[in-house]
CSV table of C-alpha atoms in Angstrom, one decimal:
chain,number,residue,atom,x,y,z
Q,1034,MET,CA,0.0,0.0,0.0
Q,1035,SER,CA,1.3,3.5,-0.8
Q,1036,VAL,CA,2.3,5.8,2.0
Q,1037,ARG,CA,-0.6,8.3,2.6
Q,1038,ARG,CA,-1.1,11.2,4.9
Q,1039,ARG,CA,-4.3,11.2,6.9
Q,1040,LEU,CA,-5.7,12.3,10.2
Q,1041,LEU,CA,-5.7,10.0,13.2
Q,1042,ALA,CA,-8.2,11.0,15.8
Q,1043,GLY,CA,-8.2,8.9,18.9
Q,1044,THR,CA,-10.5,9.0,21.9
Q,1045,ALA,CA,-8.6,12.1,23.2
Q,1046,LEU,CA,-9.3,15.1,20.9
Q,1047,ALA,CA,-6.2,16.8,22.0
Q,1048,SER,CA,-4.1,14.1,20.3
Q,1049,VAL,CA,-5.2,15.0,16.8
Q,1050,ALA,CA,-2.3,14.6,14.4
Q,1051,LEU,CA,-1.6,13.8,10.7
Q,1052,LEU,CA,0.0,10.4,10.3
Q,1053,ALA,CA,2.6,9.8,7.7
Q,1054,THR,CA,1.6,6.1,7.2
Q,1055,ALA,CA,-1.5,4.2,6.4
Q,1056,ALA,CA,-3.6,2.5,9.0
Q,1057,PRO,CA,-2.4,-1.1,9.4
Q,1058,ARG,CA,-4.5,-3.8,7.9
Q,1059,VAL,CA,-3.6,-6.3,10.7
Q,1060,ARG,CA,-4.3,-4.9,14.1
Q,1061,PRO,CA,-3.1,-6.3,17.4
Q,1062,SER,CA,-6.4,-5.6,19.2
Q,1063,PRO,CA,-10.0,-5.3,18.2
Q,1064,SER,CA,-10.5,-1.9,16.7
Q,1065,LEU,CA,-12.5,0.0,14.0
Q,1066,ARG,CA,-11.2,2.5,11.5
Q,1067,LEU,CA,-13.9,5.2,10.7
Q,1068,GLY,CA,-13.1,7.2,7.6
Q,1069,ILE,CA,-14.8,10.6,7.0
Q,1070,VAL,CA,-14.9,12.4,3.7
Q,1071,PRO,CA,-12.9,15.6,4.1
Q,1072,TYR,CA,-15.6,18.2,3.8
Q,1073,LEU,CA,-14.4,20.1,6.9
Q,1074,SER,CA,-11.0,20.8,8.3
Q,1075,ALA,CA,-9.4,17.8,10.1
Q,1076,ARG,CA,-10.0,19.1,13.6
Q,1077,GLN,CA,-13.6,20.1,12.8
Q,1078,ILE,CA,-14.3,16.6,11.5
Q,1079,VAL,CA,-12.9,15.1,14.8
Q,1080,VAL,CA,-15.1,17.3,16.9
Q,1081,ALA,CA,-18.2,17.0,14.7
Q,1082,PHE,CA,-18.1,13.1,14.6
Q,1083,GLU,CA,-17.0,12.5,18.2
Q,1084,PRO,CA,-20.6,11.7,19.4
Q,1085,LEU,CA,-20.9,9.0,16.7
Q,1086,ARG,CA,-17.4,7.7,17.4
Q,1087,ALA,CA,-18.1,7.4,21.1
Q,1088,HIS,CA,-21.5,5.8,20.4
Q,1089,LEU,CA,-20.0,3.1,18.1
Q,1090,ALA,CA,-17.2,2.4,20.6
Q,1091,GLN,CA,-19.7,1.8,23.4
Q,1092,ALA,CA,-22.2,-0.1,21.3
Q,1093,LEU,CA,-19.7,-2.5,19.7
Q,1094,GLY,CA,-17.2,-2.8,22.5
Q,1095,LEU,CA,-14.3,-1.8,20.2
Q,1096,SER,CA,-11.7,0.9,20.0
Q,1097,VAL,CA,-12.9,3.3,17.3
Q,1098,THR,CA,-10.4,5.6,15.6
Q,1099,THR,CA,-11.5,8.4,13.2
Q,1100,TYR,CA,-9.6,9.1,10.0
Q,1101,THR,CA,-9.9,11.6,7.2
Q,1102,ALA,CA,-7.9,12.4,4.1
Q,1103,PRO,CA,-6.3,15.5,2.7
Q,1104,SER,CA,-8.6,15.6,-0.3
Q,1105,PHE,CA,-11.7,14.0,-1.9
Q,1106,ARG,CA,-9.4,12.1,-4.3
Q,1107,ALA,CA,-7.2,10.8,-1.5
Q,1108,PHE,CA,-10.4,9.7,0.4
Q,1109,ALA,CA,-11.5,7.8,-2.8
Q,1110,ARG,CA,-8.1,6.2,-3.0
Q,1111,ALA,CA,-8.3,5.1,0.6
Q,1112,LEU,CA,-11.7,3.5,0.0
Q,1113,ASP,CA,-10.2,1.7,-3.0
Q,1114,ASP,CA,-7.2,0.6,-0.9
Q,1115,GLY,CA,-9.4,-0.7,2.0
Q,1116,ASP,CA,-7.9,1.7,4.5
Q,1117,TYR,CA,-11.1,2.0,6.5
Q,1118,ASP,CA,-13.6,-0.4,8.1
Q,1119,LEU,CA,-16.5,2.1,8.0
Q,1120,ALA,CA,-16.7,5.3,6.0
Q,1121,PHE,CA,-19.0,8.3,5.7
Q,1122,ALA,CA,-19.3,9.4,2.1
Q,1123,PRO,CA,-21.5,11.4,-0.3
Q,1124,PRO,CA,-23.9,9.3,-2.3
Q,1125,HIS,CA,-22.0,9.2,-5.5
Q,1126,LEU,CA,-18.7,8.1,-3.8
Q,1127,SER,CA,-20.7,5.5,-1.7
Q,1128,ARG,CA,-22.2,4.2,-5.0
Q,1129,LEU,CA,-18.8,4.1,-6.7
Q,1130,ALA,CA,-17.3,2.2,-3.7
Q,1131,ALA,CA,-20.1,-0.3,-3.7
Q,1132,GLN,CA,-20.0,-0.8,-7.5
Q,1133,ASP,CA,-16.2,-1.0,-8.0
Q,1134,TRP,CA,-14.6,-1.9,-4.7
Q,1135,GLY,CA,-17.1,-4.1,-2.9
Q,1136,TRP,CA,-18.3,-1.8,-0.1
Q,1137,ARG,CA,-21.7,-2.3,1.4
Q,1138,PRO,CA,-24.3,0.5,2.1
Q,1139,LEU,CA,-25.2,0.4,5.8
Q,1140,ALA,CA,-27.1,3.6,6.7
Q,1141,ARG,CA,-28.0,7.0,5.3
Q,1142,THR,CA,-28.6,10.3,7.0
Q,1143,GLN,CA,-32.1,11.8,7.3
Q,1144,VAL,CA,-30.5,15.0,5.9
Q,1145,PRO,CA,-30.8,15.0,2.1
Q,1146,ALA,CA,-27.9,16.0,-0.1
Q,1147,GLN,CA,-29.0,19.5,-1.2
Q,1148,VAL,CA,-26.5,21.5,-3.1
Q,1149,MET,CA,-26.8,25.2,-2.6
Q,1150,LEU,CA,-25.2,28.4,-3.5
Q,1151,VAL,CA,-24.1,30.6,-0.6
Q,1152,GLN,CA,-23.3,34.3,-0.9
Q,1153,ARG,CA,-22.2,37.0,1.5
Q,1154,ALA,CA,-25.0,38.5,3.6
Q,1155,GLY,CA,-26.6,41.4,1.7
Q,1156,ASP,CA,-25.4,40.3,-1.7
Q,1157,VAL,CA,-28.4,39.8,-3.9
Q,1158,PRO,CA,-27.3,39.4,-7.6
Q,1159,PRO,CA,-30.2,37.7,-9.5
Q,1160,LEU,CA,-29.5,34.1,-10.2
Q,1161,PRO,CA,-28.3,32.6,-12.4
Q,1162,ALA,CA,-27.6,35.7,-14.5
Q,1163,GLY,CA,-25.9,37.5,-11.7
Q,1164,LEU,CA,-23.1,34.9,-11.8
Q,1165,ARG,CA,-22.0,35.9,-15.3
Q,1166,GLY,CA,-18.6,37.3,-15.1
Q,1167,GLY,CA,-18.2,36.1,-11.5
Q,1168,ARG,CA,-16.4,33.4,-9.7
Q,1169,VAL,CA,-17.8,30.5,-7.8
Q,1170,VAL,CA,-15.8,28.3,-5.5
Q,1171,VAL,CA,-16.4,24.6,-4.8
Q,1172,VAL,CA,-14.6,21.7,-3.3
Q,1173,ASP,CA,-12.7,19.2,-5.4
Q,1174,SER,CA,-14.0,18.6,-9.0
Q,1175,ILE,CA,-15.1,15.1,-8.1
Q,1176,SER,CA,-17.2,16.3,-5.1
Q,1177,LEU,CA,-21.0,16.1,-5.5
Q,1178,ALA,CA,-21.3,19.9,-5.0
Q,1179,ALA,CA,-18.8,20.6,-7.8
Q,1180,LEU,CA,-20.4,18.1,-10.2
Q,1181,ALA,CA,-23.9,19.4,-9.5
Q,1182,CYS,CA,-22.8,23.0,-9.7
Q,1183,ALA,CA,-21.2,22.5,-13.1
Q,1184,ASP,CA,-24.4,20.7,-14.3
Q,1185,TRP,CA,-26.6,23.5,-13.0
Q,1186,LEU,CA,-24.5,26.2,-14.6
Q,1187,ALA,CA,-24.6,24.4,-18.0
Q,1188,SER,CA,-28.4,23.9,-17.8
Q,1189,SER,CA,-28.7,27.7,-16.9
Q,1190,GLY,CA,-26.9,28.6,-20.1
Q,1191,LEU,CA,-23.7,29.7,-18.4
Q,1192,ARG,CA,-20.3,28.4,-19.7
Q,1193,THR,CA,-17.7,27.6,-17.0
Q,1194,GLY,CA,-14.4,29.2,-17.8
Q,1195,SER,CA,-15.6,31.8,-20.3
Q,1196,GLU,CA,-18.6,33.1,-18.5
Q,1197,VAL,CA,-18.3,31.9,-14.9
Q,1198,ALA,CA,-15.0,30.9,-13.3
Q,1199,LEU,CA,-15.3,27.7,-11.2
Q,1200,ASP,CA,-12.4,27.4,-8.7
Q,1201,TYR,CA,-11.8,24.1,-6.8
Q,1202,LEU,CA,-10.6,24.3,-3.2
Q,1203,SER,CA,-9.9,21.7,-0.5
Q,1204,ASP,CA,-12.8,21.9,2.0
Q,1205,ALA,CA,-15.7,24.0,3.3
Q,1206,PRO,CA,-13.6,26.3,5.6
Q,1207,SER,CA,-11.4,27.1,2.5
Q,1208,LEU,CA,-14.6,28.0,0.6
Q,1209,MET,CA,-15.6,30.4,3.5
Q,1210,LEU,CA,-12.3,32.1,3.4
Q,1211,ALA,CA,-12.5,32.5,-0.4
Q,1212,LEU,CA,-16.0,33.9,-0.1
Q,1213,SER,CA,-14.8,36.7,2.1
Q,1214,ARG,CA,-12.9,38.1,-0.9
Q,1215,PRO,CA,-14.8,40.5,-3.1
Q,1216,GLU,CA,-13.8,38.8,-6.4
Q,1217,VAL,CA,-15.7,35.6,-5.3
Q,1218,THR,CA,-19.4,35.8,-6.1
Q,1219,ALA,CA,-20.6,32.6,-4.4
Q,1220,MET,CA,-19.7,29.2,-3.1
Q,1221,ALA,CA,-21.5,25.9,-3.9
Q,1222,LEU,CA,-21.6,23.3,-1.1
Q,1223,MET,CA,-23.9,20.7,0.5
Q,1224,SER,CA,-26.5,22.1,2.9
Q,1225,GLY,CA,-25.3,19.6,5.5
Q,1226,HIS,CA,-21.7,20.8,5.1
Q,1227,TYR,CA,-22.9,24.3,5.7
Q,1228,ALA,CA,-24.8,23.3,8.8
Q,1229,ASP,CA,-21.7,21.7,10.3
Q,1230,LEU,CA,-19.7,24.9,10.0
Q,1231,ALA,CA,-19.3,27.0,13.2
Q,1232,PRO,CA,-22.2,29.5,13.7
Q,1233,ASP,CA,-19.8,32.5,13.6
Q,1234,ALA,CA,-18.5,31.3,10.2
Q,1235,ARG,CA,-22.1,31.3,8.9
Q,1236,ALA,CA,-23.2,34.6,10.5
Q,1237,TRP,CA,-21.9,36.8,7.6
Q,1238,THR,CA,-23.3,34.5,4.8
Q,1239,GLN,CA,-26.7,33.6,3.4
Q,1240,PRO,CA,-28.0,30.6,1.4
Q,1241,ALA,CA,-29.0,32.0,-2.0
Q,1242,THR,CA,-30.7,29.1,-3.7
Q,1243,VAL,CA,-30.8,25.3,-3.8
Q,1244,ILE,CA,-29.5,24.1,-7.2
Q,1245,ALA,CA,-29.9,20.3,-6.7
Q,1246,SER,CA,-31.6,17.9,-4.3
Q,1247,LEU,CA,-30.0,14.5,-4.4
Q,1248,PRO,CA,-29.9,11.2,-2.3
Q,1249,ALA,CA,-28.6,11.5,1.3
Q,1250,PRO,CA,-25.0,10.7,2.2
Q,1251,GLY,CA,-24.3,7.8,4.4
Q,1252,TYR,CA,-22.1,5.1,5.9
Q,1253,ILE,CA,-20.6,2.2,4.0
Q,1254,GLY,CA,-18.9,-1.0,5.3
Q,1255,SER,CA,-15.7,-2.4,4.0
Q,1256,PRO,CA,-15.6,-5.7,2.1
Q,1257,GLN,CA,-13.0,-6.8,4.7
Q,1258,LEU,CA,-15.6,-6.8,7.4
Q,1259,SER,CA,-17.1,-10.1,8.6
Q,1260,PRO,CA,-20.9,-10.5,8.0
Q,1261,GLN,CA,-21.3,-10.5,11.8
Q,1262,LEU,CA,-19.4,-7.2,12.4
Q,1263,ARG,CA,-21.2,-5.6,9.4
Q,1264,ALA,CA,-24.6,-6.5,10.8
Q,1265,ALA,CA,-23.5,-5.2,14.3
Q,1266,LEU,CA,-22.3,-1.9,12.7
Q,1267,ALA,CA,-25.6,-1.4,10.8
Q,1268,GLU,CA,-27.5,-2.0,14.0
Q,1269,ALA,CA,-25.3,0.4,16.0
Q,1270,LEU,CA,-25.6,3.1,13.3
Q,1271,LEU,CA,-29.4,2.9,13.3
Q,1272,ALA,CA,-29.4,3.2,17.1
Q,1273,PHE,CA,-27.4,6.5,17.0
Q,1274,ALA,CA,-29.5,9.1,18.8
Q,1275,PRO,CA,-27.7,12.4,18.8
Q,1276,ASP,CA,-28.8,15.6,20.5
Q,1277,GLY,CA,-30.6,17.5,17.8
Q,1278,SER,CA,-29.6,17.8,14.1
Q,1279,GLY,CA,-30.3,21.3,12.7
Q,1280,GLY,CA,-29.5,19.9,9.3
Q,1281,SER,CA,-26.0,18.7,10.4
Q,1282,LEU,CA,-24.7,15.6,8.7
Q,1283,SER,CA,-22.6,14.5,11.7
Q,1284,ARG,CA,-25.6,14.7,14.1
Q,1285,SER,CA,-28.3,13.3,11.9
Q,1286,ARG,CA,-30.4,10.3,12.9
Q,1287,LEU,CA,-29.7,7.4,10.5
Q,1288,LEU,CA,-31.9,5.2,8.3
Q,1289,ALA,CA,-31.4,1.8,6.7
Q,1290,THR,CA,-30.3,2.0,3.1
Q,1291,THR,CA,-29.5,0.0,0.0
Q,1292,LEU,CA,-27.6,0.7,-3.2
Q,1293,ALA,CA,-30.9,1.5,-4.9
Q,1294,ASP,CA,-31.2,4.6,-2.8
Q,1295,THR,CA,-28.3,6.2,-4.6
Q,1296,ALA,CA,-29.6,5.4,-8.2
Q,1297,ALA,CA,-30.4,9.1,-8.8
Q,1298,VAL,CA,-26.7,10.0,-8.7
Q,1299,GLU,CA,-25.5,7.3,-11.2
Q,1300,ARG,CA,-24.5,10.0,-13.7
Q,1301,PHE,CA,-22.4,11.8,-11.1
Q,1302,THR,CA,-20.9,8.5,-10.0
Q,1303,GLN,CA,-19.7,7.9,-13.5
Q,1304,LEU,CA,-18.3,11.4,-13.8
Q,1305,ALA,CA,-16.4,10.9,-10.5
Q,1306,ARG,CA,-15.1,7.5,-11.8
Q,1307,ASP,CA,-13.9,9.2,-15.0
Q,1308,GLY,CA,-12.3,12.0,-13.0
Q,1309,LEU,CA,-10.4,9.6,-10.8
Q,1310,SER,CA,-9.3,7.5,-13.8
Q,1311,GLN,CA,-8.0,10.5,-15.7
Q,1312,ARG,CA,-6.0,11.7,-12.7
Q,1313,GLY,CA,-4.6,8.3,-12.4
Q,1314,ARG,CA,-3.4,8.2,-16.0
Q,1315,ARG,CA,-1.8,11.6,-15.7
Q,1316,ASN,CA,0.1,10.5,-12.6
Q,1317,ALA,CA,1.1,7.2,-14.1
């Protein structure tokens, strides 16, 4: 397995650190590797998903460690490599992992995958025409927000590059920083990602419009899991009862799911597959 940088978050939040090596496939004691798609900063992911991590550890009687990756592409490679036992992923990557790498859908959030445009509070350019000549920031080009945004711009008659600049950044906090600059017109991200940002980070922004409503993100189980542990994981996920949600992905109650629940993002799944393949050929 190739050397990979990712976040190791143990039970003590103060010990958050980026590791230089991959999680071991053979572990000396029972443990569970929980991978989270990097839609927030590493530390924000640890804090946001700590209630779920603690719940799983108690329900399963296992040590649970939280991982993320430096990018959406690195996260997809980690799924392909089998670096996690359980992963939280957007619907198109969940579907890709199930179709190509043998992962099993276990649970989905009650929060749907709404892609929305967010602007600075007080900015009211008419949409979509108000984006012409402007700049929109999104996470990695294989993210669901980026794919849905490009699709919406095209269907609105706006050409990316010549009429609207589409810039790709690393995570939602990076989008917020970019949006504070006057040359950026809007950012596109999932409503659940927006809800997981700190309140003070959202105070100076406003959702402008929902540009796509898609299947909910959720949790998938590694093909390396035994049927017994997979079933126990699914049961523990469905029993997760966080304090409130407010549209947050990390604090959402969970529902049972199957691969059929993500059928509506099949086209985006293929685009993500193509994007990963093209990057792989360029790096070969």
